[in-house]
Amino acid sequence: IQRSSINSNGSSETDGVQVF
């Protein structure tokens, strides 16, 4: 299970890895 969220920069974060 991967958890994703939006960080303060508006980038997507999935499982602790930032995706730009």
Short mmCIF file of C-alpha atoms in Angstrom, two decimals:
data_model
loop_
_atom_site.label_atom_id
_atom_site.label_comp_id
_atom_site.label_asym_id
_atom_site.label_seq_id
_atom_site.Cartn_x
_atom_site.Cartn_y
_atom_site.Cartn_z
CA ILE A 1 0.00 0.00 0.00
CA GLN A 2 1.42 3.35 -1.03
CA ARG A 3 0.31 6.49 0.72
CA SER A 4 0.36 9.70 -1.24
CA SER A 5 -0.07 13.32 -0.23
CA ILE A 6 0.66 16.82 -1.44
CA ASN A 7 3.54 18.60 0.25
CA SER A 8 3.92 22.32 0.90
CA ASN A 9 5.53 22.80 -2.52
CA GLY A 10 2.50 21.34 -4.26
CA SER A 11 4.46 18.25 -5.29
CA SER A 12 3.15 14.73 -4.93
CA GLU A 13 4.73 12.55 -2.26
CA THR A 14 4.32 8.77 -2.42
CA ASP A 15 5.65 6.45 0.27
CA GLY A 16 8.11 9.09 1.47
CA VAL A 17 9.55 9.68 -1.98
CA GLN A 18 8.96 13.07 -3.54
CA VAL A 19 7.79 13.06 -7.14
CA PHE A 20 8.42 16.34 -8.92
#
